mmCIF file of N, CA and C in Angstrom:
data_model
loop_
_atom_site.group_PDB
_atom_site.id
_atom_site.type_symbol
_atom_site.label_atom_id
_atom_site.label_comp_id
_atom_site.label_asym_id
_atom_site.label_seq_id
_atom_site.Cartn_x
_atom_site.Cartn_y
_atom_site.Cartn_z
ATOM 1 N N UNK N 70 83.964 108.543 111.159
ATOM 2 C CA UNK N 70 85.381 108.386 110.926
ATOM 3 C C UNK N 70 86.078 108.364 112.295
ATOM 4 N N UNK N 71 86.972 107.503 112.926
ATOM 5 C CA UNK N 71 87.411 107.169 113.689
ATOM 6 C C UNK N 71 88.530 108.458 113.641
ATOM 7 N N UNK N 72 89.052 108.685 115.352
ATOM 8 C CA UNK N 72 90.252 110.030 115.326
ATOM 9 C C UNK N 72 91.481 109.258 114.471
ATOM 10 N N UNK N 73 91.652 108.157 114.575
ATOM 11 C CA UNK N 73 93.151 108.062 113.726
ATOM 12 C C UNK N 73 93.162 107.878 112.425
ATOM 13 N N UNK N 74 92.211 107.764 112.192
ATOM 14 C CA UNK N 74 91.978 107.801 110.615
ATOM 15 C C UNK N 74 91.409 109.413 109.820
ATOM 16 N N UNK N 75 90.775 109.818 110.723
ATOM 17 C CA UNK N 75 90.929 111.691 110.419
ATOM 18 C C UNK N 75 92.337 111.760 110.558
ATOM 19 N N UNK N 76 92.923 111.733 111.746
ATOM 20 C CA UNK N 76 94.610 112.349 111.858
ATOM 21 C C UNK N 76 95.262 111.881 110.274
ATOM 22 N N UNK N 77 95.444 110.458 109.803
ATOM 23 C CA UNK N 77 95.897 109.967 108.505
ATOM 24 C C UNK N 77 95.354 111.427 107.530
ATOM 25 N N UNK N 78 93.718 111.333 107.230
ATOM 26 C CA UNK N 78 93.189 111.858 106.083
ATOM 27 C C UNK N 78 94.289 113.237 106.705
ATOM 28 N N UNK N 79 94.106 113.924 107.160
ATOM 29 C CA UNK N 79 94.378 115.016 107.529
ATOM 30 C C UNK N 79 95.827 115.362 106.942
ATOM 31 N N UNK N 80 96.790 114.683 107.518
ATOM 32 C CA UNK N 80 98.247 114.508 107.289
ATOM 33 C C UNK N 80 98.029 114.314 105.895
ATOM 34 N N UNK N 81 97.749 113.210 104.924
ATOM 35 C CA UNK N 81 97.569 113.227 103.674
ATOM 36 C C UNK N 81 97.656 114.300 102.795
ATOM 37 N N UNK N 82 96.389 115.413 103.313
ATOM 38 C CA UNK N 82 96.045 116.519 102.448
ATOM 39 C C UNK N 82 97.485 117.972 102.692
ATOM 40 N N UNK N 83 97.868 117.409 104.053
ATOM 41 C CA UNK N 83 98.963 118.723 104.607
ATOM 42 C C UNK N 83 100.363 118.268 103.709
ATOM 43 N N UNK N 84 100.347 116.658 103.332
ATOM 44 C CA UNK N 84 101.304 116.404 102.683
ATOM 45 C C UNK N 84 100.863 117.050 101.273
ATOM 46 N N UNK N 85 100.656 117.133 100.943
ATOM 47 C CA UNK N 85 99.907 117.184 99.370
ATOM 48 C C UNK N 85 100.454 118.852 99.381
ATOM 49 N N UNK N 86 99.766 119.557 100.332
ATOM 50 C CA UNK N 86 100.069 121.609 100.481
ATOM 51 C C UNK N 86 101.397 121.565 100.575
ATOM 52 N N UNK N 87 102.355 120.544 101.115
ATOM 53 C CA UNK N 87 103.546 121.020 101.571
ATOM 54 C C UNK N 87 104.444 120.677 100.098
ATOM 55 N N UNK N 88 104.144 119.354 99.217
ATOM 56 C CA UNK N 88 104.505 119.400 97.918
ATOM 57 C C UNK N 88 104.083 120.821 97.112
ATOM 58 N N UNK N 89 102.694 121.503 97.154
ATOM 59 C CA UNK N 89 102.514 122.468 96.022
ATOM 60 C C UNK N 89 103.006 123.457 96.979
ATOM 61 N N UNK N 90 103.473 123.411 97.798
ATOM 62 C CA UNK N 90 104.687 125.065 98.211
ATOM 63 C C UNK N 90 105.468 124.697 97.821
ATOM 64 N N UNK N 91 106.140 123.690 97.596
ATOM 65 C CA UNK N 91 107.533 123.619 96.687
ATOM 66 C C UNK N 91 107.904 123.671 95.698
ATOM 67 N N UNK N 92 106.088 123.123 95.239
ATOM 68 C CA UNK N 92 106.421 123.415 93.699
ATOM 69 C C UNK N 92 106.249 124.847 93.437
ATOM 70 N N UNK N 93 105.191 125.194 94.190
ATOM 71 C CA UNK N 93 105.088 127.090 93.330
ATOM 72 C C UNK N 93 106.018 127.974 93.611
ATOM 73 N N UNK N 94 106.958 127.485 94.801
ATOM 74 C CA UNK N 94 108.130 128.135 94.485
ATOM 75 C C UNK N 94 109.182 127.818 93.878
ATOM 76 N N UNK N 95 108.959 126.875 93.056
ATOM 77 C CA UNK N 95 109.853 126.543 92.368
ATOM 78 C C UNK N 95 109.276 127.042 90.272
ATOM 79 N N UNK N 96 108.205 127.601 91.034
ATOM 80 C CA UNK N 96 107.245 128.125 89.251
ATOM 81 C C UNK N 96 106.977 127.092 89.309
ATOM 82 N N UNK N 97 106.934 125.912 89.349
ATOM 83 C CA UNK N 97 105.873 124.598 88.823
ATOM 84 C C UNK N 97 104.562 124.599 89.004
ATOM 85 N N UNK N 98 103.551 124.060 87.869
ATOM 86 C CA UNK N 98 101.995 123.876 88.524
ATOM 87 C C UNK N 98 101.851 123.093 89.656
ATOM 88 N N UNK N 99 101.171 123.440 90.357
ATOM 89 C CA UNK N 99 100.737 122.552 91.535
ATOM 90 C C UNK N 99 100.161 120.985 91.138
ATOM 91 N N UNK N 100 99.888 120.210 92.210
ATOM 92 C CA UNK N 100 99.503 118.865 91.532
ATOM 93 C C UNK N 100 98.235 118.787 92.141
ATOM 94 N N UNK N 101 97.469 118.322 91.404
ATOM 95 C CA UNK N 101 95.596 117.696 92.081
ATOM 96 C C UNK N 101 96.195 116.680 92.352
ATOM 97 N N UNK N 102 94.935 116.327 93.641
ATOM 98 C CA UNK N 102 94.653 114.912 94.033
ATOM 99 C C UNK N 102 94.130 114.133 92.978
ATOM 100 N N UNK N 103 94.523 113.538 93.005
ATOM 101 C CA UNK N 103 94.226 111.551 91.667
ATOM 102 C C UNK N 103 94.195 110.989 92.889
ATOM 103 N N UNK N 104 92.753 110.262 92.469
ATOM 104 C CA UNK N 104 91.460 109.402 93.704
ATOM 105 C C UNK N 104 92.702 107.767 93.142
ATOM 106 N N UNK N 105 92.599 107.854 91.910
ATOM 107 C CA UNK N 105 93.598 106.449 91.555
ATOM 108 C C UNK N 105 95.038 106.291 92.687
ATOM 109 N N UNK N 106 95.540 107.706 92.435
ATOM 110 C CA UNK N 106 97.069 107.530 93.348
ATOM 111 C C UNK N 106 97.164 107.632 94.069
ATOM 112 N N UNK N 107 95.609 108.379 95.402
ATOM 113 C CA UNK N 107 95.528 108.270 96.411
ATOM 114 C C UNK N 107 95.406 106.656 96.832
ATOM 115 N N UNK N 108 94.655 105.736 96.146
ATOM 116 C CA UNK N 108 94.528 104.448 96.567
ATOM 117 C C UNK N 108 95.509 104.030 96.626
ATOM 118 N N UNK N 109 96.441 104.301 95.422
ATOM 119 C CA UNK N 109 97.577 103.434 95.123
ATOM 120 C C UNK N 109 98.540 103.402 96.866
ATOM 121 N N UNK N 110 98.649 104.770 96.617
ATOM 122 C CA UNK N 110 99.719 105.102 98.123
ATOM 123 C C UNK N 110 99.047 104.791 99.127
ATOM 124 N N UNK N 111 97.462 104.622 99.533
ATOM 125 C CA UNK N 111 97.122 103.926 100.441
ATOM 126 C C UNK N 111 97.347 102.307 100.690
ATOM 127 N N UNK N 112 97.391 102.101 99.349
ATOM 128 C CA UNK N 112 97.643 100.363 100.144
ATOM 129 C C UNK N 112 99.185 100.284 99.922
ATOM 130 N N UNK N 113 99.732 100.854 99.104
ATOM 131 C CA UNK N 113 101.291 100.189 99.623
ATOM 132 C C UNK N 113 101.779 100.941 100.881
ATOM 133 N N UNK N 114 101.385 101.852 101.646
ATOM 134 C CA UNK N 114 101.860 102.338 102.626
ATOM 135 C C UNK N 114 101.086 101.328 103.575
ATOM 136 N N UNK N 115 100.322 100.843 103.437
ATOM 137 C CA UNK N 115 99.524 100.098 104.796
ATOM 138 C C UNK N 115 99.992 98.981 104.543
ATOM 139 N N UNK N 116 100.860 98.379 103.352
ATOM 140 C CA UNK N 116 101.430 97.189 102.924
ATOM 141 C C UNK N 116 102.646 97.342 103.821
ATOM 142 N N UNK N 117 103.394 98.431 103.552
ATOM 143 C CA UNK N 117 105.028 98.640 104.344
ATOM 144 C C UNK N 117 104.584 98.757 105.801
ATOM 145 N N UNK N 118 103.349 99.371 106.375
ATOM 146 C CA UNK N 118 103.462 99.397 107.879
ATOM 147 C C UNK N 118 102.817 97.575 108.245
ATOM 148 N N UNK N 119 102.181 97.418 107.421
ATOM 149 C CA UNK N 119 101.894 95.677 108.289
ATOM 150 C C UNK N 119 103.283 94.666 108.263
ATOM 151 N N UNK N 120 103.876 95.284 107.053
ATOM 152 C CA UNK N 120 105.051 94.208 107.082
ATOM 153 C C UNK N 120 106.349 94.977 107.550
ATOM 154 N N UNK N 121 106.345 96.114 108.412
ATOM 155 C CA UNK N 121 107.507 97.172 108.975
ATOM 156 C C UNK N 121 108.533 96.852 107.528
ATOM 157 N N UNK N 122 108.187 97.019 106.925
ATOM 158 C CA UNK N 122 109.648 97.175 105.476
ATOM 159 C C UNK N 122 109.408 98.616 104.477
ATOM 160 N N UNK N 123 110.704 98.402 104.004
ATOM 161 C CA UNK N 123 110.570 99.729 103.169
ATOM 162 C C UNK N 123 110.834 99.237 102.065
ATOM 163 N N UNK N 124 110.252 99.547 101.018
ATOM 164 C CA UNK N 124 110.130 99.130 99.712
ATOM 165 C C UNK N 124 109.401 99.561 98.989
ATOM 166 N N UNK N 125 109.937 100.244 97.592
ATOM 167 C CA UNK N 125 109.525 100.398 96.438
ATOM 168 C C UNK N 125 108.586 99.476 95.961
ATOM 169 N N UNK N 126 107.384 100.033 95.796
ATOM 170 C CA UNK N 126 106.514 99.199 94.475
ATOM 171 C C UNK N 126 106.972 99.004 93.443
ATOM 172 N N UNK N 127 106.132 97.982 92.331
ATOM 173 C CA UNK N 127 106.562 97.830 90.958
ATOM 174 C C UNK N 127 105.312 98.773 89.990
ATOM 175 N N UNK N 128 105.867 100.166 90.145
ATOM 176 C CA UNK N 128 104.741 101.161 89.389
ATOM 177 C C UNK N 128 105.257 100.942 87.918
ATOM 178 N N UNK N 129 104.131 101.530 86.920
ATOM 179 C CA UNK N 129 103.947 101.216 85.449
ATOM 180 C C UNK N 129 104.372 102.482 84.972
ATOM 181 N N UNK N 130 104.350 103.521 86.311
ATOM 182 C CA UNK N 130 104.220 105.081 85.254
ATOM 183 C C UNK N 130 104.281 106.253 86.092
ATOM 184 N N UNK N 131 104.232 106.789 86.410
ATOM 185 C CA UNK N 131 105.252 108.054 87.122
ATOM 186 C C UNK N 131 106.354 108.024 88.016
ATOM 187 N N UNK N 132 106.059 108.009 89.361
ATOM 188 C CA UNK N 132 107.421 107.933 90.010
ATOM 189 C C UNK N 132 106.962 107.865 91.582
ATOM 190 N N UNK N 133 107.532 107.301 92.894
ATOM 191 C CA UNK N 133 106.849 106.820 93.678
ATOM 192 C C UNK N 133 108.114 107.513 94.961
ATOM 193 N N UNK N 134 107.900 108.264 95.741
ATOM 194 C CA UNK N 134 108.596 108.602 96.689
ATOM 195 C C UNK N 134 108.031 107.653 97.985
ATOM 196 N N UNK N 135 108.901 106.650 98.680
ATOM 197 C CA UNK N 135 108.792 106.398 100.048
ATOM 198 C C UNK N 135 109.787 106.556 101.191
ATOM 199 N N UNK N 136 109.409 106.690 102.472
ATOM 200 C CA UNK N 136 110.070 106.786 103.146
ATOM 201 C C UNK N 136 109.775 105.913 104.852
ATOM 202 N N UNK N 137 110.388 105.780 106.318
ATOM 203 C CA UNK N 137 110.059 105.271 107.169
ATOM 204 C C UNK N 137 110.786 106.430 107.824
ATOM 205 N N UNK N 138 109.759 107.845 108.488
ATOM 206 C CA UNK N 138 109.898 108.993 109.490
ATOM 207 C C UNK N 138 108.846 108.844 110.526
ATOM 208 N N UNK N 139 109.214 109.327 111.540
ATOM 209 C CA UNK N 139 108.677 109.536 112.268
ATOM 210 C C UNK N 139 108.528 111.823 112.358
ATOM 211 N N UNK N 140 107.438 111.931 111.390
ATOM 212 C CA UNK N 140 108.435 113.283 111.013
ATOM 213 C C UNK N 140 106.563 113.584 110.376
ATOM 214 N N UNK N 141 106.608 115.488 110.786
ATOM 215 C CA UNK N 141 105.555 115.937 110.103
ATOM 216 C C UNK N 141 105.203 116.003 108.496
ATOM 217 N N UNK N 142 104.415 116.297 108.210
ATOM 218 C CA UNK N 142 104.119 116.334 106.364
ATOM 219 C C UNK N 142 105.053 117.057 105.829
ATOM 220 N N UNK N 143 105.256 118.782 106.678
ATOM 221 C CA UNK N 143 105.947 119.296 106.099
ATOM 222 C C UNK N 143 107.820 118.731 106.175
ATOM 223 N N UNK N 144 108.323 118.374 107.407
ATOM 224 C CA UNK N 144 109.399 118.098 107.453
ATOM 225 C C UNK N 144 109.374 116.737 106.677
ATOM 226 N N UNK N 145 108.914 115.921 106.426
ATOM 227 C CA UNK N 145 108.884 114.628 105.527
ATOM 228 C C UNK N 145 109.336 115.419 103.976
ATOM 229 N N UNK N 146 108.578 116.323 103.863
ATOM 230 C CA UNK N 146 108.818 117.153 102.697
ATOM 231 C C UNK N 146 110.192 117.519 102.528
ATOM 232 N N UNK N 147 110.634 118.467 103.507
ATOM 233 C CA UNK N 147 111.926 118.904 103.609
ATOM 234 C C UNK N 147 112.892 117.970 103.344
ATOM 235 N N UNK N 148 112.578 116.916 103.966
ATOM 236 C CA UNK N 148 113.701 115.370 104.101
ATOM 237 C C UNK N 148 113.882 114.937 102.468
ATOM 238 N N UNK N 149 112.356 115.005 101.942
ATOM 239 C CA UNK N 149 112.586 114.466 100.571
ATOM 240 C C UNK N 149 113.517 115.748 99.706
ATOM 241 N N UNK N 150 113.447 116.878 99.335
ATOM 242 C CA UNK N 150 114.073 117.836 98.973
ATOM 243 C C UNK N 150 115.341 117.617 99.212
ATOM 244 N N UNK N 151 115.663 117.486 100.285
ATOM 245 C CA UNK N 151 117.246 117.419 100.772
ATOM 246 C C UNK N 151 117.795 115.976 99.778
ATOM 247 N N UNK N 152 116.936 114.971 99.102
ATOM 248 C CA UNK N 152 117.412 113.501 98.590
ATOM 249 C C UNK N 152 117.751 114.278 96.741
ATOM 250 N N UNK N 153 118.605 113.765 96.365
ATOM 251 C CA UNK N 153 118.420 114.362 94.450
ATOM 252 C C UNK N 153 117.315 113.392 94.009
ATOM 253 N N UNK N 154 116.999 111.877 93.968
ATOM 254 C CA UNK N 154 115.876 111.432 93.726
ATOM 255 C C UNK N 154 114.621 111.880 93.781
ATOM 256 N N UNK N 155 114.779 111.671 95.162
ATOM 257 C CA UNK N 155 112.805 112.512 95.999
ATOM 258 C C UNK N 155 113.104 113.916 95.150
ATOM 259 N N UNK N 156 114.015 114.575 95.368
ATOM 260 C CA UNK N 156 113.564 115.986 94.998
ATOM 261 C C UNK N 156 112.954 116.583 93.723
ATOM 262 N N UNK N 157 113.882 115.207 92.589
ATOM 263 C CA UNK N 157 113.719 115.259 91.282
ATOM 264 C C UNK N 157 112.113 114.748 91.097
ATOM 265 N N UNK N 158 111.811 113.974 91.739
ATOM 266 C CA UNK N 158 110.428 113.431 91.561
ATOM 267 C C UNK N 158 109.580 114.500 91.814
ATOM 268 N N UNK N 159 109.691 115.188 93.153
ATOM 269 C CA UNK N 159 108.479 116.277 93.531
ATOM 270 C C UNK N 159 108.393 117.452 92.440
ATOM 271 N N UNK N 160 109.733 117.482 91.900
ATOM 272 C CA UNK N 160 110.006 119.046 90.885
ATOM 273 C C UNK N 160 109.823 119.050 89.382
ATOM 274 N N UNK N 161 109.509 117.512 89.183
ATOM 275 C CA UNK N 161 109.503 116.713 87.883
ATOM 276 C C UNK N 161 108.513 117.507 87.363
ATOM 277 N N UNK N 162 108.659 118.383 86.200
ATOM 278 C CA UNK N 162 107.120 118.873 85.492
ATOM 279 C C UNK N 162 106.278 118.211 85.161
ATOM 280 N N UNK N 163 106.829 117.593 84.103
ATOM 281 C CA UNK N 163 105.761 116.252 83.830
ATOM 282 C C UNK N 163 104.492 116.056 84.713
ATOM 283 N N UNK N 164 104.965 115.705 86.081
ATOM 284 C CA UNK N 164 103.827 115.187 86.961
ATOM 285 C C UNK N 164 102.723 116.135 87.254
ATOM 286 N N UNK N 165 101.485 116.305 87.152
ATOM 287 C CA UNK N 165 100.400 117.128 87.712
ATOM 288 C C UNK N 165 99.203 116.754 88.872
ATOM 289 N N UNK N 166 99.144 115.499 89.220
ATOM 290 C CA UNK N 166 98.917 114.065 89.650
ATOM 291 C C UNK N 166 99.519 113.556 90.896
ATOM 292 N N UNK N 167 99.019 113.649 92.514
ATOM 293 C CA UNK N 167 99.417 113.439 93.256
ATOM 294 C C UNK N 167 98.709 112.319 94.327
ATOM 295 N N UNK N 168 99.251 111.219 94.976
ATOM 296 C CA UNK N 168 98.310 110.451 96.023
ATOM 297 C C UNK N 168 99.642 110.200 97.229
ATOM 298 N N UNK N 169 98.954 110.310 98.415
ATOM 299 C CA UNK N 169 99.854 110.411 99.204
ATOM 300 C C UNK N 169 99.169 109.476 100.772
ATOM 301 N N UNK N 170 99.834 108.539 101.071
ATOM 302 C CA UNK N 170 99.457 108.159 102.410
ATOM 303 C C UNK N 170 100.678 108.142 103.413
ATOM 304 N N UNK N 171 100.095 108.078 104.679
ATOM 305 C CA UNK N 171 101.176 107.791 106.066
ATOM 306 C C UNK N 171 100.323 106.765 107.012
ATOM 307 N N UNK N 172 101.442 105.683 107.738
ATOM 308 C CA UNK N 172 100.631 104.913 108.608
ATOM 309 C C UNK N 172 101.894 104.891 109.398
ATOM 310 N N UNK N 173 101.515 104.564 110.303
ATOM 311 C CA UNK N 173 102.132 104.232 111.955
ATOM 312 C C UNK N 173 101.545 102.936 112.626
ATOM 313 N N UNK N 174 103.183 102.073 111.893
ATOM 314 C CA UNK N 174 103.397 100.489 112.504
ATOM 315 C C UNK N 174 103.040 99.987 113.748
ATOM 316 N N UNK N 175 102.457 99.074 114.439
ATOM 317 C CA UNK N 175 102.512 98.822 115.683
ATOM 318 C C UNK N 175 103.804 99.100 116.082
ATOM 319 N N UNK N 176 104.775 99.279 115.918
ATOM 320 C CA UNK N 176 106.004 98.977 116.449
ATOM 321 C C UNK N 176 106.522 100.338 116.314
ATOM 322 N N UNK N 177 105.562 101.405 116.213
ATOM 323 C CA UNK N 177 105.952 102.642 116.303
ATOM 324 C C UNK N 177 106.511 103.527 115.154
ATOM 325 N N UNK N 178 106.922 102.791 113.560
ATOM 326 C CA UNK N 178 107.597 103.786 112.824
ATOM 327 C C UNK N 178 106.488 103.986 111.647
ATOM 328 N N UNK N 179 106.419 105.381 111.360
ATOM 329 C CA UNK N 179 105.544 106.003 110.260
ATOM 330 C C UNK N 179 106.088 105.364 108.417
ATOM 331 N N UNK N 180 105.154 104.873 108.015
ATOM 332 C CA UNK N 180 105.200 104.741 106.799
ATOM 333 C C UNK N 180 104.574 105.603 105.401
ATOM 334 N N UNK N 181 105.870 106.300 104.922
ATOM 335 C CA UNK N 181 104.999 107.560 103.622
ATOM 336 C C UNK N 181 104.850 106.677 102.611
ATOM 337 N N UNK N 182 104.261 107.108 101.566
ATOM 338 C CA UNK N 182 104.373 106.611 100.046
ATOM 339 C C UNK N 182 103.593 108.067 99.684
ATOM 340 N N UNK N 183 104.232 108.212 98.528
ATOM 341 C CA UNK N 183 104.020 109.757 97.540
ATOM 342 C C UNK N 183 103.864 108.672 95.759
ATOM 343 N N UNK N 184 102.769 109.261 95.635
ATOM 344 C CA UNK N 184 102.782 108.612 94.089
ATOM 345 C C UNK N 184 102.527 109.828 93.261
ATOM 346 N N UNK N 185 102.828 110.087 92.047
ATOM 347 C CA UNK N 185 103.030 110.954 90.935
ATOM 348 C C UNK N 185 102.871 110.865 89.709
ATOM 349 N N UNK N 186 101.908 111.260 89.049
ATOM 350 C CA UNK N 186 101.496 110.940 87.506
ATOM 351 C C UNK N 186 101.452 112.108 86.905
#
């Protein structure tokens, strides 16, 4: 595994801890990794950093947080909390089901995608 692609996996999983501290303090169950929504958020995040855009996918079924930070897992976190959308998505019971990627554009800006089932 190449270092920037550990750094990605890495960030991934710290994103993932920094959602279930919010949720367990919020009493919510925590969310597992889904190998499905990890893919999912891997290619549309590597979709938004090849084409530097920000944009919503056309998902079938939970709910899809993105963003363009240059910002750690946990403060990406914080940023989403601070939105009523993002926040409603991370706090949503319903969801138990988490996939999460980040990439960094040639052109320097980080691309999230958070998916939720």
């Amino acid at each position: 595994m190449s270092c920037l692609l550990l750094y990605y996996h890495l960030w991934f999983h710290q994103a993932i801890e920094e959602h279930n501290i919010v949720r367990h303090d919020h009493g919510l169950q925590i969310l597992e990794i889904d190998e499905k929504l990890m893919k999912e958020a891997n290619a549309h995040a590597i979709w938004m950093t090849k084409n530097e855009t920000l944009q919503h996918s056309n998902i079938r079924y939970g709910a899809e947080n993105i963003a363009r930070a240059r910002v750690s897992p946990k403060k990406m976190v914080e940023m989403w909390m601070n939105s009523p959308g993002h926040r409603r998505n991370i706090l949503d019971p319903r969801y138990t089901r988490i996939g999460v990627a980040v990439y960094k554009s040639t052109g320097g800006k980080y691309y999230w995608c958070t998916r939720f089932r």
